[in-house]
Amino acid sequence: MNIRSAPRTLAAATTALLALGGVAACSDDGPAGADPQRVDVVAAFYPLQFLAERVGGDAVNVTNLVKPGAEPHDLELNPGQVGQVAEAELVVLLKGFQPALDEAVAQNAGDRAFDVSTVQPLLDAAAGGHDHDHEGEEHAHPEESGKAEEPGHEEGGTKDPHLWLDPTRLATVGDKLAERLGRADPERAADYTARAGALRAELEKLDGEFTTGLKTCQRREIVVSHTAFGYLTQRYKLEQIGITGLSPENEPAPQRLAEVAQEAREHKATTIFFETLVSPKVAQTIAAEVGAKTAVLDPLEGLSSENGGDYLSVMRTNLATLRTALSCS
């Protein structure tokens, strides 16, 4: 039996059951399993979609479960999306980032899931953070930092999921994704490997641009709306001062706002960063208090609905923004 026939049999049965219930699987991108010549891949959110499309090329059909402009942390699956997960030949996810998807995969696609968090050990949530005279404070006051509330991790062992903000880590995930696609589609395994290699070259070039561009700067601290940038700050020897912890929806306590404002003044921060998918109000409040401006630093959890770029172009925009804010030469 063809290696890809089993998931298609499951797909047909699942679609039939969903149709009987009046909730046939569908999406703007067409139903999974629609093209027998391509591997049907479901991606959990944008960076994984980018990776699957670049490594898979024209041999894959990729469906992103999160629409542009939506916050991926908040993903709730509708019945059609559960059907897409059940039908997919490969589901690319980051376990713990979207609990609703973790559950759907466990029930419907456990043997066809590629969890990118298993490729390399994830950083602790505090990594890349700023401990200026507050060592251990994030763990002593999880209700203020927001870090203990990140879904999918036990308290005291919170990991930072934002691995894609280090281009070299993303390249390694791409290599492993090529291997996984090659197992699902052996006839085109060499093509997946070649495309992953080409993508690695592009990502290593981007890494070089960041290393050079951020080498000599007047400041190395960035004040951000939530601590999504641990991988970036560790890679390029910066420090992040987070208004909130890993979960961008958490409201910072007044004490935390005062602490961030104080640190922004101490480090002579000229810019308070906010992101595209979350309200900028808190960042604007701190900026007004310390006499700084605001700017977007995109954690690339998803593309904004107006953004016509891709991972590489948004990361380069981030680099230009950082160079300006940190007065890099």
Coordinates of C-alpha atoms in Angstrom, one line a residue:
M1 CA 0.0 0.0 0.0
N2 CA 1.3 3.5 -0.8
I3 CA 2.7 5.2 2.2
R4 CA 0.3 8.1 1.8
S5 CA -2.9 6.1 1.3
A6 CA -3.6 5.6 5.1
P7 CA -4.0 9.3 5.9
R8 CA -6.2 9.7 2.8
T9 CA -8.4 6.9 3.9
L10 CA -8.8 8.5 7.3
A11 CA -9.4 11.9 5.5
A12 CA -12.2 10.5 3.5
A13 CA -13.9 8.9 6.5
T14 CA -13.5 12.0 8.6
T15 CA -14.9 14.3 5.9
A16 CA -17.9 12.0 5.5
L17 CA -18.6 12.0 9.3
L18 CA -18.3 15.8 9.4
A19 CA -20.6 16.2 6.5
L20 CA -23.2 14.1 8.1
G21 CA -23.1 16.4 11.1
G22 CA -23.4 19.5 8.9
V23 CA -19.9 20.7 9.6
A24 CA -17.9 19.6 6.5
A25 CA -14.3 20.6 6.6
C26 CA -13.6 23.7 4.5
S27 CA -11.3 26.7 4.4
D28 CA -10.5 29.6 2.2
D29 CA -7.5 27.6 0.9
G30 CA -9.7 24.6 -0.1
P31 CA -10.2 21.3 1.7
A32 CA -7.2 19.3 2.8
G33 CA -6.7 16.3 0.6
A34 CA -8.0 18.1 -2.5
D35 CA -4.8 17.5 -4.6
P36 CA -3.6 13.9 -4.7
Q37 CA -0.3 15.0 -6.2
R38 CA 0.7 17.2 -3.3
V39 CA 1.3 16.5 0.4
D40 CA -1.3 18.2 2.5
V41 CA 0.3 20.1 5.4
V42 CA -1.5 22.0 8.2
A43 CA 0.7 24.7 9.8
A44 CA -0.1 26.0 13.3
F45 CA 0.8 29.7 12.6
Y46 CA 2.7 31.9 10.2
P47 CA 6.4 31.1 10.7
L48 CA 5.6 27.4 10.4
Q49 CA 3.6 28.1 7.2
F50 CA 6.6 30.0 5.8
L51 CA 8.9 27.1 6.6
A52 CA 6.5 24.5 5.1
E53 CA 6.0 26.5 1.9
R54 CA 9.7 27.1 1.4
V55 CA 10.8 23.6 2.2
G56 CA 7.9 21.9 0.5
G57 CA 7.7 24.1 -2.6
D58 CA 5.1 23.0 -5.2
A59 CA 5.1 19.5 -3.7
V60 CA 2.9 20.6 -0.8
N61 CA -0.4 22.2 -0.1
V62 CA -0.1 24.3 3.1
T63 CA -3.0 25.5 5.2
N64 CA -2.4 28.0 8.0
L65 CA -4.9 27.6 10.9
V66 CA -4.4 31.3 11.9
K67 CA -5.7 34.0 9.5
P68 CA -3.6 37.2 8.9
G69 CA -4.3 39.7 11.6
A70 CA -5.3 37.2 14.3
E71 CA -3.3 36.5 17.4
P72 CA -2.1 32.8 17.3
H73 CA -2.1 32.4 21.1
D74 CA -5.9 32.7 21.0
L75 CA -6.5 30.0 18.5
E76 CA -9.8 28.1 18.9
L77 CA -10.5 25.5 16.3
N78 CA -13.9 25.4 14.5
P79 CA -15.2 22.0 13.3
G80 CA -13.9 22.5 9.8
Q81 CA -10.3 23.2 11.1
V82 CA -10.5 20.0 13.3
G83 CA -11.4 18.2 10.0
Q84 CA -8.3 19.8 8.3
V85 CA -6.1 18.5 11.2
A86 CA -7.6 15.0 10.9
E87 CA -7.2 15.0 7.1
A88 CA -3.6 16.4 6.9
E89 CA -0.7 14.2 6.0
L90 CA 1.5 16.3 8.2
V91 CA 0.6 18.8 11.0
V92 CA 3.5 21.2 11.8
L93 CA 3.0 22.7 15.3
L94 CA 4.8 24.0 18.4
K95 CA 3.4 22.0 21.3
G96 CA 2.3 24.2 24.2
F97 CA 1.9 27.4 22.1
Q98 CA -1.8 26.6 21.1
P99 CA -3.5 24.2 23.5
A100 CA -6.6 23.8 21.3
L101 CA -4.4 22.5 18.5
D102 CA -2.4 20.2 20.8
E103 CA -5.7 18.6 21.8
A104 CA -6.9 18.2 18.2
V105 CA -3.6 16.6 17.2
A106 CA -3.6 14.2 20.1
Q107 CA -7.1 13.1 19.2
N108 CA -6.8 13.1 15.4
A109 CA -3.3 13.3 14.1
G110 CA -0.7 12.1 16.7
D111 CA 1.1 9.9 14.2
R112 CA 1.3 12.7 11.6
A113 CA 2.5 15.6 13.8
F114 CA 5.8 17.3 13.6
D115 CA 6.4 19.2 16.9
V116 CA 9.2 21.8 16.1
S117 CA 9.9 22.3 19.8
T118 CA 11.6 18.9 19.8
V119 CA 14.2 19.9 17.3
Q120 CA 16.4 21.9 19.8
P121 CA 15.9 22.5 23.5
L122 CA 13.8 25.6 24.0
L123 CA 15.1 28.5 26.1
D124 CA 13.8 29.2 29.5
A125 CA 11.3 32.0 29.6
A126 CA 13.7 34.2 31.5
A127 CA 16.5 33.8 28.9
G128 CA 17.3 37.0 27.0
G129 CA 15.5 39.0 29.7
H130 CA 16.9 41.9 31.7
D131 CA 17.8 41.2 35.3
H132 CA 19.0 44.7 36.2
D133 CA 19.1 44.6 40.0
H134 CA 16.0 42.3 39.9
E135 CA 17.5 38.9 39.7
G136 CA 14.9 36.2 40.3
E137 CA 12.1 38.8 40.3
E138 CA 10.3 37.3 37.3
H139 CA 9.9 34.0 39.1
A140 CA 9.1 35.6 42.5
H141 CA 6.2 37.5 41.0
P142 CA 4.7 35.4 38.1
E143 CA 1.4 37.2 38.4
E144 CA 3.1 40.5 37.4
S145 CA 5.4 39.1 34.7
G146 CA 2.6 37.0 33.2
K147 CA 5.0 34.1 32.5
A148 CA 3.4 31.5 34.7
E149 CA 0.2 31.9 32.7
E150 CA 1.7 30.8 29.4
P151 CA -0.5 27.8 28.3
G152 CA 1.0 24.4 27.8
H153 CA 3.8 24.5 30.4
E154 CA 4.0 23.7 34.1
E155 CA 4.6 26.5 36.4
G156 CA 8.3 26.9 37.2
G157 CA 9.3 25.2 33.9
T158 CA 8.0 27.8 31.4
K159 CA 9.8 27.7 28.0
D160 CA 9.9 30.5 25.5
P161 CA 8.3 29.2 22.2
H162 CA 9.5 32.1 19.9
L163 CA 12.4 30.1 18.5
W164 CA 11.8 31.4 14.9
L165 CA 13.3 34.8 15.9
D166 CA 16.7 33.2 15.8
P167 CA 17.2 32.6 12.0
T168 CA 19.8 29.9 12.7
R169 CA 17.3 27.9 14.8
L170 CA 14.7 28.3 12.1
A171 CA 17.1 26.9 9.6
T172 CA 17.7 23.8 11.7
V173 CA 13.9 23.3 12.0
G174 CA 13.8 23.5 8.2
D175 CA 16.3 20.8 7.9
K176 CA 14.3 18.5 10.2
L177 CA 11.0 19.4 8.4
A178 CA 12.7 18.3 5.1
E179 CA 13.5 14.9 6.7
R180 CA 9.9 14.5 7.9
L181 CA 8.4 15.5 4.5
G182 CA 10.8 13.0 2.9
R183 CA 9.4 10.2 5.0
A184 CA 5.8 11.1 4.0
D185 CA 6.8 11.5 0.3
P186 CA 10.0 9.5 -0.4
E187 CA 10.0 10.1 -4.1
R188 CA 10.7 13.8 -3.6
A189 CA 12.9 13.5 -0.5
A190 CA 15.9 14.9 -2.3
D191 CA 13.9 17.9 -3.4
Y192 CA 12.9 18.7 0.1
T193 CA 16.5 18.5 1.3
A194 CA 17.7 20.8 -1.5
R195 CA 15.1 23.4 -0.7
A196 CA 15.9 23.3 3.0
G197 CA 19.5 23.8 2.1
A198 CA 18.6 26.8 -0.1
L199 CA 16.5 28.3 2.7
R200 CA 19.3 27.7 5.2
A201 CA 21.6 29.8 3.0
E202 CA 19.1 32.6 3.0
L203 CA 18.6 32.4 6.8
E204 CA 22.3 32.4 7.4
K205 CA 22.7 35.5 5.3
L206 CA 20.0 37.1 7.4
D207 CA 21.8 36.1 10.5
G208 CA 25.0 37.7 9.2
E209 CA 23.1 40.9 8.6
F210 CA 21.8 41.0 12.1
T211 CA 25.2 40.2 13.6
T212 CA 26.9 43.0 11.7
G213 CA 24.1 45.5 12.0
L214 CA 23.8 45.1 15.8
K215 CA 27.5 44.8 16.6
T216 CA 28.2 48.4 17.5
C217 CA 25.3 50.2 19.2
Q218 CA 25.0 52.9 21.8
R219 CA 22.5 50.8 23.8
R220 CA 21.8 47.1 24.0
E221 CA 18.5 47.1 25.9
I222 CA 15.2 47.0 24.2
V223 CA 11.9 47.8 26.0
V224 CA 9.2 45.5 24.5
S225 CA 5.5 45.0 25.1
H226 CA 5.9 41.3 25.8
T227 CA 9.0 39.1 26.2
A228 CA 8.8 37.4 22.9
F229 CA 12.4 38.3 21.9
G230 CA 14.5 36.1 24.0
Y231 CA 16.0 34.1 21.1
L232 CA 16.8 37.3 19.2
T233 CA 18.3 39.0 22.2
Q234 CA 20.4 36.0 23.1
R235 CA 21.7 35.5 19.6
Y236 CA 22.7 39.1 19.0
K237 CA 23.8 40.0 22.6
L238 CA 20.9 42.4 23.4
E239 CA 18.7 42.5 26.5
Q240 CA 15.0 42.7 26.6
I241 CA 13.0 44.6 29.2
G242 CA 9.4 43.2 29.0
I243 CA 6.4 45.2 30.0
T244 CA 4.5 41.8 30.3
G245 CA 5.7 38.2 30.1
L246 CA 5.2 35.7 27.4
S247 CA 1.5 36.1 27.1
P248 CA 0.7 39.4 25.3
E249 CA -2.8 39.5 26.6
N250 CA -1.8 39.9 30.3
E251 CA -2.3 43.3 31.8
P252 CA 0.8 44.5 33.6
A253 CA 0.5 45.5 37.2
P254 CA 1.0 49.2 38.1
Q255 CA 4.2 48.2 39.9
R256 CA 5.6 46.6 36.8
L257 CA 4.8 49.7 34.7
A258 CA 6.7 51.8 37.2
E259 CA 9.7 49.4 37.1
V260 CA 9.8 49.4 33.3
A261 CA 9.6 53.2 33.1
Q262 CA 12.5 53.4 35.6
E263 CA 14.6 51.1 33.6
A264 CA 13.8 52.9 30.4
R265 CA 15.1 56.1 31.9
E266 CA 18.2 54.4 33.3
H267 CA 19.1 53.0 29.9
K268 CA 18.1 56.2 28.1
A269 CA 15.7 54.3 25.9
T270 CA 14.5 56.4 22.9
T271 CA 12.0 53.8 21.8
I272 CA 9.3 51.7 23.4
F273 CA 8.4 48.8 21.2
F274 CA 4.9 47.3 20.6
E275 CA 3.8 44.7 18.1
T276 CA 1.4 44.4 15.2
L277 CA -1.3 42.1 16.7
V278 CA -1.6 43.6 20.1
S279 CA -2.9 47.0 21.3
P280 CA -0.1 49.6 21.6
K281 CA -1.7 51.5 24.5
V282 CA 0.6 50.3 27.3
A283 CA 3.7 51.0 25.2
Q284 CA 2.4 54.4 24.4
T285 CA 1.7 55.2 28.1
I286 CA 5.3 54.3 29.1
A287 CA 6.7 56.2 26.1
A288 CA 4.8 59.3 27.0
E289 CA 6.0 59.1 30.6
V290 CA 9.7 58.8 29.8
G291 CA 9.8 61.0 26.7
A292 CA 10.4 58.2 24.2
K293 CA 8.7 57.4 20.9
T294 CA 7.0 54.1 20.0
A295 CA 7.8 51.7 17.1
V296 CA 6.8 48.3 15.9
L297 CA 9.1 45.3 16.6
D298 CA 7.3 42.4 15.0
P299 CA 7.6 39.0 16.8
L300 CA 6.3 37.4 13.6
E301 CA 3.7 35.2 15.4
G302 CA 1.5 36.1 12.4
L303 CA 1.4 38.6 9.6
S304 CA -0.8 41.6 10.0
S305 CA -3.8 41.8 7.6
E306 CA -2.1 44.7 5.8
N307 CA 1.4 43.2 5.6
G308 CA 2.4 42.0 2.2
G309 CA 5.8 40.8 3.3
D310 CA 7.2 37.5 4.4
Y311 CA 9.4 36.3 7.2
L312 CA 12.6 37.5 5.6
S313 CA 11.3 41.0 4.8
V314 CA 9.7 41.5 8.2
M315 CA 12.9 40.4 10.0
R316 CA 14.9 42.9 7.9
T317 CA 12.4 45.6 8.8
N318 CA 12.9 44.6 12.5
L319 CA 16.7 45.0 12.0
A320 CA 16.4 48.5 10.6
T321 CA 14.0 49.5 13.4
L322 CA 16.5 48.1 16.0
R323 CA 19.4 49.9 14.5
T324 CA 17.6 53.2 14.6
A325 CA 16.4 52.7 18.2
L326 CA 19.7 51.6 19.5
S327 CA 21.8 54.1 17.6
C328 CA 23.9 51.5 15.9
S329 CA 26.8 52.5 13.6

